[in-house]
Amino acid sequence: MSLLPYLLAAWLFAIGLYGVVTSRNLIHLIVCLSVTQSSTYVLLLAIGYRKAATAPIFADVPRGTRAVDPVVQALTLTDIVVGVTVSALLLALAVEAQKRAKTLDPERLRPMTG
């Protein structure tokens, strides 16, 4: 079993987290959150991968044939849908912050009320 997908997921997570911590722009922050979320896709797919396995479609497949885990694939698809929804919501909030405060800098948005 190769460690490459796990290392890739760790690097994606670290790069995204670094971007979140150092971000000075809401759009940059949202993109970095998306990169961090994509590390979970890689991790989930690496966990569900089986070498020399077939797709989890069992029609006309003999018993005992190795197949990848369909639950992990379903979790990954769910993760993608949730990630897109959260990104859309955060982008809508960033547009509203830009309209009201005329800035996307999180430090300058701190004194906002109401």
PDB file of N, CA and C in Angstrom:
ATOM      1  N   MET A   1       0.838  -1.177   0.000  1.00  0.00           N
ATOM      2  CA  MET A   1       0.000   0.000   0.000  1.00  0.00           C
ATOM      3  C   MET A   1       0.885   1.244   0.000  1.00  0.00           C
ATOM      4  N   SER A   2       0.606   2.158  -0.886  1.00  0.00           N
ATOM      5  CA  SER A   2       1.414   3.356  -1.045  1.00  0.00           C
ATOM      6  C   SER A   2       0.984   4.437  -0.057  1.00  0.00           C
ATOM      7  N   LEU A   3       1.956   5.155   0.431  1.00  0.00           N
ATOM      8  CA  LEU A   3       1.675   6.265   1.346  1.00  0.00           C
ATOM      9  C   LEU A   3       1.468   7.580   0.620  1.00  0.00           C
ATOM     10  N   LEU A   4       1.674   7.589  -0.702  1.00  0.00           N
ATOM     11  CA  LEU A   4       1.583   8.829  -1.468  1.00  0.00           C
ATOM     12  C   LEU A   4       0.238   9.548  -1.313  1.00  0.00           C
ATOM     13  N   PRO A   5      -0.916   8.864  -1.419  1.00  0.00           N
ATOM     14  CA  PRO A   5      -2.181   9.591  -1.250  1.00  0.00           C
ATOM     15  C   PRO A   5      -2.338  10.202   0.142  1.00  0.00           C
ATOM     16  N   TYR A   6      -1.842   9.526   1.154  1.00  0.00           N
ATOM     17  CA  TYR A   6      -1.947  10.054   2.516  1.00  0.00           C
ATOM     18  C   TYR A   6      -1.051  11.276   2.695  1.00  0.00           C
ATOM     19  N   LEU A   7       0.137  11.231   2.088  1.00  0.00           N
ATOM     20  CA  LEU A   7       1.026  12.397   2.141  1.00  0.00           C
ATOM     21  C   LEU A   7       0.439  13.568   1.364  1.00  0.00           C
ATOM     22  N   LEU A   8      -0.172  13.274   0.217  1.00  0.00           N
ATOM     23  CA  LEU A   8      -0.817  14.324  -0.558  1.00  0.00           C
ATOM     24  C   LEU A   8      -1.949  14.959   0.234  1.00  0.00           C
ATOM     25  N   ALA A   9      -2.751  14.155   0.899  1.00  0.00           N
ATOM     26  CA  ALA A   9      -3.849  14.687   1.715  1.00  0.00           C
ATOM     27  C   ALA A   9      -3.301  15.541   2.852  1.00  0.00           C
ATOM     28  N   ALA A  10      -2.216  15.106   3.484  1.00  0.00           N
ATOM     29  CA  ALA A  10      -1.623  15.882   4.576  1.00  0.00           C
ATOM     30  C   ALA A  10      -1.081  17.212   4.067  1.00  0.00           C
ATOM     31  N   TRP A  11      -0.427  17.192   2.904  1.00  0.00           N
ATOM     32  CA  TRP A  11       0.103  18.440   2.344  1.00  0.00           C
ATOM     33  C   TRP A  11      -1.020  19.385   1.942  1.00  0.00           C
ATOM     34  N   LEU A  12      -2.056  18.874   1.314  1.00  0.00           N
ATOM     35  CA  LEU A  12      -3.189  19.724   0.960  1.00  0.00           C
ATOM     36  C   LEU A  12      -3.825  20.341   2.202  1.00  0.00           C
ATOM     37  N   PHE A  13      -3.960  19.544   3.237  1.00  0.00           N
ATOM     38  CA  PHE A  13      -4.536  20.060   4.477  1.00  0.00           C
ATOM     39  C   PHE A  13      -3.646  21.147   5.078  1.00  0.00           C
ATOM     40  N   ALA A  14      -2.332  20.898   5.105  1.00  0.00           N
ATOM     41  CA  ALA A  14      -1.405  21.868   5.684  1.00  0.00           C
ATOM     42  C   ALA A  14      -1.376  23.171   4.885  1.00  0.00           C
ATOM     43  N   ILE A  15      -1.366  23.064   3.564  1.00  0.00           N
ATOM     44  CA  ILE A  15      -1.347  24.265   2.720  1.00  0.00           C
ATOM     45  C   ILE A  15      -2.642  25.057   2.898  1.00  0.00           C
ATOM     46  N   GLY A  16      -3.779  24.361   2.900  1.00  0.00           N
ATOM     47  CA  GLY A  16      -5.056  25.044   3.097  1.00  0.00           C
ATOM     48  C   GLY A  16      -5.162  25.682   4.461  1.00  0.00           C
ATOM     49  N   LEU A  17      -4.714  24.990   5.483  1.00  0.00           N
ATOM     50  CA  LEU A  17      -4.767  25.539   6.838  1.00  0.00           C
ATOM     51  C   LEU A  17      -3.847  26.749   6.988  1.00  0.00           C
ATOM     52  N   TYR A  18      -2.663  26.678   6.387  1.00  0.00           N
ATOM     53  CA  TYR A  18      -1.755  27.838   6.406  1.00  0.00           C
ATOM     54  C   TYR A  18      -2.414  29.036   5.724  1.00  0.00           C
ATOM     55  N   GLY A  19      -3.079  28.792   4.605  1.00  0.00           N
ATOM     56  CA  GLY A  19      -3.769  29.877   3.910  1.00  0.00           C
ATOM     57  C   GLY A  19      -4.903  30.457   4.727  1.00  0.00           C
ATOM     58  N   VAL A  20      -5.626  29.614   5.444  1.00  0.00           N
ATOM     59  CA  VAL A  20      -6.719  30.100   6.294  1.00  0.00           C
ATOM     60  C   VAL A  20      -6.168  30.984   7.410  1.00  0.00           C
ATOM     61  N   VAL A  21      -5.078  30.559   8.022  1.00  0.00           N
ATOM     62  CA  VAL A  21      -4.509  31.295   9.149  1.00  0.00           C
ATOM     63  C   VAL A  21      -3.922  32.639   8.706  1.00  0.00           C
ATOM     64  N   THR A  22      -3.313  32.689   7.517  1.00  0.00           N
ATOM     65  CA  THR A  22      -2.624  33.900   7.076  1.00  0.00           C
ATOM     66  C   THR A  22      -3.451  34.758   6.140  1.00  0.00           C
ATOM     67  N   SER A  23      -4.670  34.418   5.878  1.00  0.00           N
ATOM     68  CA  SER A  23      -5.482  35.115   4.888  1.00  0.00           C
ATOM     69  C   SER A  23      -5.821  36.530   5.331  1.00  0.00           C
ATOM     70  N   ARG A  24      -5.727  37.457   4.373  1.00  0.00           N
ATOM     71  CA  ARG A  24      -6.107  38.850   4.606  1.00  0.00           C
ATOM     72  C   ARG A  24      -7.245  39.269   3.683  1.00  0.00           C
ATOM     73  N   ASN A  25      -7.940  38.283   3.102  1.00  0.00           N
ATOM     74  CA  ASN A  25      -9.019  38.553   2.173  1.00  0.00           C
ATOM     75  C   ASN A  25     -10.032  37.421   2.315  1.00  0.00           C
ATOM     76  N   LEU A  26     -11.312  37.775   2.335  1.00  0.00           N
ATOM     77  CA  LEU A  26     -12.338  36.753   2.535  1.00  0.00           C
ATOM     78  C   LEU A  26     -12.402  35.749   1.376  1.00  0.00           C
ATOM     79  N   ILE A  27     -12.187  36.215   0.153  1.00  0.00           N
ATOM     80  CA  ILE A  27     -12.218  35.300  -0.993  1.00  0.00           C
ATOM     81  C   ILE A  27     -11.052  34.317  -0.899  1.00  0.00           C
ATOM     82  N   HIS A  28      -9.880  34.813  -0.541  1.00  0.00           N
ATOM     83  CA  HIS A  28      -8.713  33.950  -0.356  1.00  0.00           C
ATOM     84  C   HIS A  28      -8.981  32.934   0.757  1.00  0.00           C
ATOM     85  N   LEU A  29      -9.614  33.371   1.810  1.00  0.00           N
ATOM     86  CA  LEU A  29      -9.963  32.490   2.918  1.00  0.00           C
ATOM     87  C   LEU A  29     -10.889  31.362   2.465  1.00  0.00           C
ATOM     88  N   ILE A  30     -11.877  31.685   1.643  1.00  0.00           N
ATOM     89  CA  ILE A  30     -12.824  30.688   1.162  1.00  0.00           C
ATOM     90  C   ILE A  30     -12.132  29.687   0.233  1.00  0.00           C
ATOM     91  N   VAL A  31     -11.235  30.173  -0.618  1.00  0.00           N
ATOM     92  CA  VAL A  31     -10.491  29.268  -1.497  1.00  0.00           C
ATOM     93  C   VAL A  31      -9.600  28.340  -0.667  1.00  0.00           C
ATOM     94  N   CYS A  32      -8.960  28.869   0.364  1.00  0.00           N
ATOM     95  CA  CYS A  32      -8.118  28.037   1.230  1.00  0.00           C
ATOM     96  C   CYS A  32      -8.941  27.002   1.989  1.00  0.00           C
ATOM     97  N   LEU A  33     -10.142  27.359   2.399  1.00  0.00           N
ATOM     98  CA  LEU A  33     -11.032  26.377   3.018  1.00  0.00           C
ATOM     99  C   LEU A  33     -11.403  25.275   2.033  1.00  0.00           C
ATOM    100  N   SER A  34     -11.591  25.630   0.772  1.00  0.00           N
ATOM    101  CA  SER A  34     -11.893  24.628  -0.247  1.00  0.00           C
ATOM    102  C   SER A  34     -10.712  23.687  -0.470  1.00  0.00           C
ATOM    103  N   VAL A  35      -9.498  24.220  -0.427  1.00  0.00           N
ATOM    104  CA  VAL A  35      -8.305  23.374  -0.564  1.00  0.00           C
ATOM    105  C   VAL A  35      -8.216  22.428   0.632  1.00  0.00           C
ATOM    106  N   THR A  36      -8.490  22.936   1.819  1.00  0.00           N
ATOM    107  CA  THR A  36      -8.472  22.091   3.004  1.00  0.00           C
ATOM    108  C   THR A  36      -9.530  20.990   2.894  1.00  0.00           C
ATOM    109  N   GLN A  37     -10.690  21.350   2.399  1.00  0.00           N
ATOM    110  CA  GLN A  37     -11.753  20.350   2.233  1.00  0.00           C
ATOM    111  C   GLN A  37     -11.371  19.312   1.178  1.00  0.00           C
ATOM    112  N   SER A  38     -10.664  19.724   0.139  1.00  0.00           N
ATOM    113  CA  SER A  38     -10.278  18.755  -0.897  1.00  0.00           C
ATOM    114  C   SER A  38      -9.298  17.720  -0.354  1.00  0.00           C
ATOM    115  N   SER A  39      -8.595  18.056   0.703  1.00  0.00           N
ATOM    116  CA  SER A  39      -7.712  17.050   1.309  1.00  0.00           C
ATOM    117  C   SER A  39      -8.535  15.897   1.888  1.00  0.00           C
ATOM    118  N   THR A  40      -9.748  16.176   2.328  1.00  0.00           N
ATOM    119  CA  THR A  40     -10.586  15.098   2.843  1.00  0.00           C
ATOM    120  C   THR A  40     -11.052  14.182   1.722  1.00  0.00           C
ATOM    121  N   TYR A  41     -11.250  14.743   0.501  1.00  0.00           N
ATOM    122  CA  TYR A  41     -11.623  13.891  -0.633  1.00  0.00           C
ATOM    123  C   TYR A  41     -10.513  12.896  -0.920  1.00  0.00           C
ATOM    124  N   VAL A  42      -9.285  13.397  -0.971  1.00  0.00           N
ATOM    125  CA  VAL A  42      -8.139  12.534  -1.268  1.00  0.00           C
ATOM    126  C   VAL A  42      -7.990  11.469  -0.183  1.00  0.00           C
ATOM    127  N   LEU A  43      -8.147  11.876   1.061  1.00  0.00           N
ATOM    128  CA  LEU A  43      -8.011  10.929   2.167  1.00  0.00           C
ATOM    129  C   LEU A  43      -9.090   9.843   2.110  1.00  0.00           C
ATOM    130  N   LEU A  44     -10.331  10.240   1.889  1.00  0.00           N
ATOM    131  CA  LEU A  44     -11.408   9.257   1.817  1.00  0.00           C
ATOM    132  C   LEU A  44     -11.221   8.287   0.657  1.00  0.00           C
ATOM    133  N   LEU A  45     -10.840   8.804  -0.492  1.00  0.00           N
ATOM    134  CA  LEU A  45     -10.639   7.917  -1.638  1.00  0.00           C
ATOM    135  C   LEU A  45      -9.431   7.013  -1.441  1.00  0.00           C
ATOM    136  N   ALA A  46      -8.410   7.490  -0.744  1.00  0.00           N
ATOM    137  CA  ALA A  46      -7.244   6.639  -0.458  1.00  0.00           C
ATOM    138  C   ALA A  46      -7.619   5.519   0.495  1.00  0.00           C
ATOM    139  N   ILE A  47      -8.493   5.812   1.436  1.00  0.00           N
ATOM    140  CA  ILE A  47      -8.929   4.781   2.378  1.00  0.00           C
ATOM    141  C   ILE A  47      -9.752   3.708   1.665  1.00  0.00           C
ATOM    142  N   GLY A  48     -10.603   4.116   0.732  1.00  0.00           N
ATOM    143  CA  GLY A  48     -11.485   3.164   0.059  1.00  0.00           C
ATOM    144  C   GLY A  48     -10.861   2.450  -1.124  1.00  0.00           C
ATOM    145  N   TYR A  49      -9.653   2.829  -1.522  1.00  0.00           N
ATOM    146  CA  TYR A  49      -9.025   2.230  -2.695  1.00  0.00           C
ATOM    147  C   TYR A  49      -8.548   0.811  -2.388  1.00  0.00           C
ATOM    148  N   ARG A  50      -8.745  -0.085  -3.339  1.00  0.00           N
ATOM    149  CA  ARG A  50      -8.243  -1.451  -3.255  1.00  0.00           C
ATOM    150  C   ARG A  50      -7.512  -1.757  -4.543  1.00  0.00           C
ATOM    151  N   LYS A  51      -6.288  -2.236  -4.435  1.00  0.00           N
ATOM    152  CA  LYS A  51      -5.482  -2.526  -5.616  1.00  0.00           C
ATOM    153  C   LYS A  51      -6.108  -3.687  -6.402  1.00  0.00           C
ATOM    154  N   ALA A  52      -6.162  -3.521  -7.711  1.00  0.00           N
ATOM    155  CA  ALA A  52      -6.701  -4.515  -8.638  1.00  0.00           C
ATOM    156  C   ALA A  52      -8.164  -4.856  -8.348  1.00  0.00           C
ATOM    157  N   ALA A  53      -8.915  -3.870  -7.876  1.00  0.00           N
ATOM    158  CA  ALA A  53     -10.331  -4.090  -7.587  1.00  0.00           C
ATOM    159  C   ALA A  53     -11.186  -3.476  -8.690  1.00  0.00           C
ATOM    160  N   THR A  54     -12.398  -3.953  -8.800  1.00  0.00           N
ATOM    161  CA  THR A  54     -13.327  -3.450  -9.812  1.00  0.00           C
ATOM    162  C   THR A  54     -14.273  -2.434  -9.194  1.00  0.00           C
ATOM    163  N   ALA A  55     -15.075  -1.845 -10.051  1.00  0.00           N
ATOM    164  CA  ALA A  55     -16.098  -0.916  -9.585  1.00  0.00           C
ATOM    165  C   ALA A  55     -17.137  -1.678  -8.766  1.00  0.00           C
ATOM    166  N   PRO A  56     -17.797  -1.024  -7.824  1.00  0.00           N
ATOM    167  CA  PRO A  56     -18.757  -1.735  -6.972  1.00  0.00           C
ATOM    168  C   PRO A  56     -20.111  -1.974  -7.650  1.00  0.00           C
ATOM    169  N   ILE A  57     -20.065  -2.496  -8.869  1.00  0.00           N
ATOM    170  CA  ILE A  57     -21.275  -2.873  -9.589  1.00  0.00           C
ATOM    171  C   ILE A  57     -21.256  -4.389  -9.669  1.00  0.00           C
ATOM    172  N   PHE A  58     -22.210  -5.038  -9.040  1.00  0.00           N
ATOM    173  CA  PHE A  58     -22.133  -6.477  -8.854  1.00  0.00           C
ATOM    174  C   PHE A  58     -22.986  -7.288  -9.825  1.00  0.00           C
ATOM    175  N   ALA A  59     -23.502  -6.684 -10.866  1.00  0.00           N
ATOM    176  CA  ALA A  59     -24.235  -7.436 -11.879  1.00  0.00           C
ATOM    177  C   ALA A  59     -23.221  -8.132 -12.785  1.00  0.00           C
ATOM    178  N   ASP A  60     -23.394  -9.397 -13.001  1.00  0.00           N
ATOM    179  CA  ASP A  60     -22.520 -10.202 -13.865  1.00  0.00           C
ATOM    180  C   ASP A  60     -21.079 -10.263 -13.370  1.00  0.00           C
ATOM    181  N   VAL A  61     -20.883 -10.186 -12.080  1.00  0.00           N
ATOM    182  CA  VAL A  61     -19.541 -10.292 -11.502  1.00  0.00           C
ATOM    183  C   VAL A  61     -19.516 -11.536 -10.625  1.00  0.00           C
ATOM    184  N   PRO A  62     -18.537 -12.412 -10.816  1.00  0.00           N
ATOM    185  CA  PRO A  62     -18.497 -13.638 -10.002  1.00  0.00           C
ATOM    186  C   PRO A  62     -18.214 -13.327  -8.528  1.00  0.00           C
ATOM    187  N   ARG A  63     -18.708 -14.207  -7.668  1.00  0.00           N
ATOM    188  CA  ARG A  63     -18.466 -14.049  -6.228  1.00  0.00           C
ATOM    189  C   ARG A  63     -16.978 -14.105  -5.935  1.00  0.00           C
ATOM    190  N   GLY A  64     -16.565 -13.338  -4.937  1.00  0.00           N
ATOM    191  CA  GLY A  64     -15.165 -13.329  -4.535  1.00  0.00           C
ATOM    192  C   GLY A  64     -14.321 -12.314  -5.280  1.00  0.00           C
ATOM    193  N   THR A  65     -14.902 -11.596  -6.259  1.00  0.00           N
ATOM    194  CA  THR A  65     -14.160 -10.568  -6.982  1.00  0.00           C
ATOM    195  C   THR A  65     -13.984  -9.361  -6.078  1.00  0.00           C
ATOM    196  N   ARG A  66     -12.762  -8.849  -6.021  1.00  0.00           N
ATOM    197  CA  ARG A  66     -12.491  -7.676  -5.178  1.00  0.00           C
ATOM    198  C   ARG A  66     -13.135  -6.440  -5.774  1.00  0.00           C
ATOM    199  N   ALA A  67     -13.698  -5.612  -4.934  1.00  0.00           N
ATOM    200  CA  ALA A  67     -14.319  -4.359  -5.371  1.00  0.00           C
ATOM    201  C   ALA A  67     -13.953  -3.267  -4.383  1.00  0.00           C
ATOM    202  N   VAL A  68     -13.920  -2.035  -4.882  1.00  0.00           N
ATOM    203  CA  VAL A  68     -13.660  -0.914  -3.991  1.00  0.00           C
ATOM    204  C   VAL A  68     -14.879  -0.701  -3.104  1.00  0.00           C
ATOM    205  N   ASP A  69     -14.685   0.009  -2.014  1.00  0.00           N
ATOM    206  CA  ASP A  69     -15.756   0.208  -1.036  1.00  0.00           C
ATOM    207  C   ASP A  69     -16.722   1.293  -1.525  1.00  0.00           C
ATOM    208  N   PRO A  70     -17.976   0.967  -1.810  1.00  0.00           N
ATOM    209  CA  PRO A  70     -18.912   1.978  -2.298  1.00  0.00           C
ATOM    210  C   PRO A  70     -19.328   2.982  -1.226  1.00  0.00           C
ATOM    211  N   VAL A  71     -19.227   2.615   0.037  1.00  0.00           N
ATOM    212  CA  VAL A  71     -19.604   3.534   1.116  1.00  0.00           C
ATOM    213  C   VAL A  71     -18.655   4.734   1.142  1.00  0.00           C
ATOM    214  N   VAL A  72     -17.381   4.473   0.947  1.00  0.00           N
ATOM    215  CA  VAL A  72     -16.396   5.556   0.945  1.00  0.00           C
ATOM    216  C   VAL A  72     -16.635   6.474  -0.249  1.00  0.00           C
ATOM    217  N   GLN A  73     -16.986   5.909  -1.385  1.00  0.00           N
ATOM    218  CA  GLN A  73     -17.288   6.738  -2.544  1.00  0.00           C
ATOM    219  C   GLN A  73     -18.523   7.601  -2.299  1.00  0.00           C
ATOM    220  N   ALA A  74     -19.525   7.047  -1.650  1.00  0.00           N
ATOM    221  CA  ALA A  74     -20.725   7.819  -1.324  1.00  0.00           C
ATOM    222  C   ALA A  74     -20.407   8.927  -0.330  1.00  0.00           C
ATOM    223  N   LEU A  75     -19.546   8.634   0.647  1.00  0.00           N
ATOM    224  CA  LEU A  75     -19.142   9.673   1.600  1.00  0.00           C
ATOM    225  C   LEU A  75     -18.368  10.788   0.912  1.00  0.00           C
ATOM    226  N   THR A  76     -17.544  10.434  -0.053  1.00  0.00           N
ATOM    227  CA  THR A  76     -16.786  11.444  -0.786  1.00  0.00           C
ATOM    228  C   THR A  76     -17.718  12.337  -1.598  1.00  0.00           C
ATOM    229  N   LEU A  77     -18.699  11.744  -2.263  1.00  0.00           N
ATOM    230  CA  LEU A  77     -19.665  12.554  -3.004  1.00  0.00           C
ATOM    231  C   LEU A  77     -20.452  13.469  -2.076  1.00  0.00           C
ATOM    232  N   THR A  78     -20.832  12.957  -0.927  1.00  0.00           N
ATOM    233  CA  THR A  78     -21.532  13.787   0.052  1.00  0.00           C
ATOM    234  C   THR A  78     -20.636  14.919   0.536  1.00  0.00           C
ATOM    235  N   ASP A  79     -19.367  14.628   0.751  1.00  0.00           N
ATOM    236  CA  ASP A  79     -18.402  15.637   1.172  1.00  0.00           C
ATOM    237  C   ASP A  79     -18.269  16.734   0.119  1.00  0.00           C
ATOM    238  N   ILE A  80     -18.256  16.357  -1.148  1.00  0.00           N
ATOM    239  CA  ILE A  80     -18.164  17.343  -2.230  1.00  0.00           C
ATOM    240  C   ILE A  80     -19.389  18.246  -2.248  1.00  0.00           C
ATOM    241  N   VAL A  81     -20.566  17.667  -2.106  1.00  0.00           N
ATOM    242  CA  VAL A  81     -21.805  18.455  -2.110  1.00  0.00           C
ATOM    243  C   VAL A  81     -21.835  19.422  -0.929  1.00  0.00           C
ATOM    244  N   VAL A  82     -21.458  18.943   0.239  1.00  0.00           N
ATOM    245  CA  VAL A  82     -21.427  19.816   1.418  1.00  0.00           C
ATOM    246  C   VAL A  82     -20.393  20.922   1.231  1.00  0.00           C
ATOM    247  N   GLY A  83     -19.238  20.594   0.670  1.00  0.00           N
ATOM    248  CA  GLY A  83     -18.197  21.591   0.445  1.00  0.00           C
ATOM    249  C   GLY A  83     -18.637  22.685  -0.513  1.00  0.00           C
ATOM    250  N   VAL A  84     -19.312  22.304  -1.585  1.00  0.00           N
ATOM    251  CA  VAL A  84     -19.801  23.294  -2.548  1.00  0.00           C
ATOM    252  C   VAL A  84     -20.869  24.175  -1.915  1.00  0.00           C
ATOM    253  N   THR A  85     -21.735  23.581  -1.123  1.00  0.00           N
ATOM    254  CA  THR A  85     -22.786  24.355  -0.455  1.00  0.00           C
ATOM    255  C   THR A  85     -22.201  25.352   0.532  1.00  0.00           C
ATOM    256  N   VAL A  86     -21.251  24.917   1.322  1.00  0.00           N
ATOM    257  CA  VAL A  86     -20.615  25.811   2.291  1.00  0.00           C
ATOM    258  C   VAL A  86     -19.863  26.926   1.570  1.00  0.00           C
ATOM    259  N   SER A  87     -19.169  26.598   0.505  1.00  0.00           N
ATOM    260  CA  SER A  87     -18.443  27.622  -0.262  1.00  0.00           C
ATOM    261  C   SER A  87     -19.401  28.650  -0.854  1.00  0.00           C
ATOM    262  N   ALA A  88     -20.529  28.186  -1.387  1.00  0.00           N
ATOM    263  CA  ALA A  88     -21.518  29.107  -1.947  1.00  0.00           C
ATOM    264  C   ALA A  88     -22.074  30.041  -0.866  1.00  0.00           C
ATOM    265  N   LEU A  89     -22.363  29.494   0.297  1.00  0.00           N
ATOM    266  CA  LEU A  89     -22.863  30.313   1.394  1.00  0.00           C
ATOM    267  C   LEU A  89     -21.819  31.336   1.836  1.00  0.00           C
ATOM    268  N   LEU A  90     -20.575  30.901   1.975  1.00  0.00           N
ATOM    269  CA  LEU A  90     -19.514  31.825   2.396  1.00  0.00           C
ATOM    270  C   LEU A  90     -19.255  32.908   1.349  1.00  0.00           C
ATOM    271  N   LEU A  91     -19.325  32.552   0.066  1.00  0.00           N
ATOM    272  CA  LEU A  91     -19.156  33.562  -0.978  1.00  0.00           C
ATOM    273  C   LEU A  91     -20.302  34.575  -0.965  1.00  0.00           C
ATOM    274  N   ALA A  92     -21.518  34.112  -0.700  1.00  0.00           N
ATOM    275  CA  ALA A  92     -22.652  35.040  -0.590  1.00  0.00           C
ATOM    276  C   ALA A  92     -22.463  35.984   0.591  1.00  0.00           C
ATOM    277  N   LEU A  93     -21.959  35.463   1.711  1.00  0.00           N
ATOM    278  CA  LEU A  93     -21.682  36.324   2.866  1.00  0.00           C
ATOM    279  C   LEU A  93     -20.559  37.314   2.568  1.00  0.00           C
ATOM    280  N   ALA A  94     -19.565  36.896   1.790  1.00  0.00           N
ATOM    281  CA  ALA A  94     -18.476  37.804   1.419  1.00  0.00           C
ATOM    282  C   ALA A  94     -18.989  38.925   0.517  1.00  0.00           C
ATOM    283  N   VAL A  95     -19.901  38.597  -0.389  1.00  0.00           N
ATOM    284  CA  VAL A  95     -20.487  39.634  -1.251  1.00  0.00           C
ATOM    285  C   VAL A  95     -21.256  40.647  -0.404  1.00  0.00           C
ATOM    286  N   GLU A  96     -22.023  40.164   0.563  1.00  0.00           N
ATOM    287  CA  GLU A  96     -22.762  41.081   1.444  1.00  0.00           C
ATOM    288  C   GLU A  96     -21.820  41.933   2.293  1.00  0.00           C
ATOM    289  N   ALA A  97     -20.755  41.346   2.780  1.00  0.00           N
ATOM    290  CA  ALA A  97     -19.776  42.120   3.559  1.00  0.00           C
ATOM    291  C   ALA A  97     -19.134  43.193   2.693  1.00  0.00           C
ATOM    292  N   GLN A  98     -18.841  42.861   1.440  1.00  0.00           N
ATOM    293  CA  GLN A  98     -18.269  43.848   0.525  1.00  0.00           C
ATOM    294  C   GLN A  98     -19.250  44.981   0.259  1.00  0.00           C
ATOM    295  N   LYS A  99     -20.525  44.651   0.096  1.00  0.00           N
ATOM    296  CA  LYS A  99     -21.538  45.682  -0.157  1.00  0.00           C
ATOM    297  C   LYS A  99     -21.693  46.619   1.033  1.00  0.00           C
ATOM    298  N   ARG A 100     -21.691  46.050   2.236  1.00  0.00           N
ATOM    299  CA  ARG A 100     -21.955  46.869   3.427  1.00  0.00           C
ATOM    300  C   ARG A 100     -20.730  47.601   3.950  1.00  0.00           C
ATOM    301  N   ALA A 101     -19.585  46.944   3.979  1.00  0.00           N
ATOM    302  CA  ALA A 101     -18.398  47.543   4.593  1.00  0.00           C
ATOM    303  C   ALA A 101     -17.377  48.018   3.571  1.00  0.00           C
ATOM    304  N   LYS A 102     -17.588  47.721   2.299  1.00  0.00           N
ATOM    305  CA  LYS A 102     -16.677  48.113   1.219  1.00  0.00           C
ATOM    306  C   LYS A 102     -15.271  47.555   1.398  1.00  0.00           C
ATOM    307  N   THR A 103     -15.161  46.397   2.041  1.00  0.00           N
ATOM    308  CA  THR A 103     -13.867  45.748   2.221  1.00  0.00           C
ATOM    309  C   THR A 103     -14.058  44.243   2.371  1.00  0.00           C
ATOM    310  N   LEU A 104     -13.008  43.513   2.055  1.00  0.00           N
ATOM    311  CA  LEU A 104     -13.006  42.066   2.266  1.00  0.00           C
ATOM    312  C   LEU A 104     -11.933  41.660   3.270  1.00  0.00           C
ATOM    313  N   ASP A 105     -11.327  42.633   3.922  1.00  0.00           N
ATOM    314  CA  ASP A 105     -10.303  42.370   4.924  1.00  0.00           C
ATOM    315  C   ASP A 105     -10.983  41.983   6.244  1.00  0.00           C
ATOM    316  N   PRO A 106     -10.725  40.779   6.755  1.00  0.00           N
ATOM    317  CA  PRO A 106     -11.393  40.356   7.991  1.00  0.00           C
ATOM    318  C   PRO A 106     -11.100  41.257   9.186  1.00  0.00           C
ATOM    319  N   GLU A 107      -9.917  41.834   9.257  1.00  0.00           N
ATOM    320  CA  GLU A 107      -9.590  42.721  10.387  1.00  0.00           C
ATOM    321  C   GLU A 107     -10.406  44.009  10.354  1.00  0.00           C
ATOM    322  N   ARG A 108     -10.686  44.516   9.169  1.00  0.00           N
ATOM    323  CA  ARG A 108     -11.476  45.731   9.074  1.00  0.00           C
ATOM    324  C   ARG A 108     -12.973  45.465   9.208  1.00  0.00           C
ATOM    325  N   LEU A 109     -13.367  44.190   9.092  1.00  0.00           N
ATOM    326  CA  LEU A 109     -14.767  43.816   9.278  1.00  0.00           C
ATOM    327  C   LEU A 109     -15.098  43.556  10.746  1.00  0.00           C
ATOM    328  N   ARG A 110     -14.094  43.440  11.585  1.00  0.00           N
ATOM    329  CA  ARG A 110     -14.314  43.104  12.983  1.00  0.00           C
ATOM    330  C   ARG A 110     -15.260  44.066  13.712  1.00  0.00           C
ATOM    331  N   PRO A 111     -15.183  45.386  13.513  1.00  0.00           N
ATOM    332  CA  PRO A 111     -16.084  46.270  14.261  1.00  0.00           C
ATOM    333  C   PRO A 111     -17.524  46.301  13.751  1.00  0.00           C
ATOM    334  N   MET A 112     -17.870  45.520  12.743  1.00  0.00           N
ATOM    335  CA  MET A 112     -19.237  45.522  12.224  1.00  0.00           C
ATOM    336  C   MET A 112     -20.216  45.044  13.298  1.00  0.00           C
ATOM    337  N   THR A 113     -21.380  45.648  13.323  1.00  0.00           N
ATOM    338  CA  THR A 113     -22.422  45.251  14.272  1.00  0.00           C
ATOM    339  C   THR A 113     -23.723  45.038  13.514  1.00  0.00           C
ATOM    340  N   GLY A 114     -24.639  44.310  14.164  1.00  0.00           N
ATOM    341  CA  GLY A 114     -25.986  44.147  13.694  1.00  0.00           C
ATOM    342  C   GLY A 114     -26.163  43.318  12.525  1.00  0.00           C
TER     343      GLY A 114
END
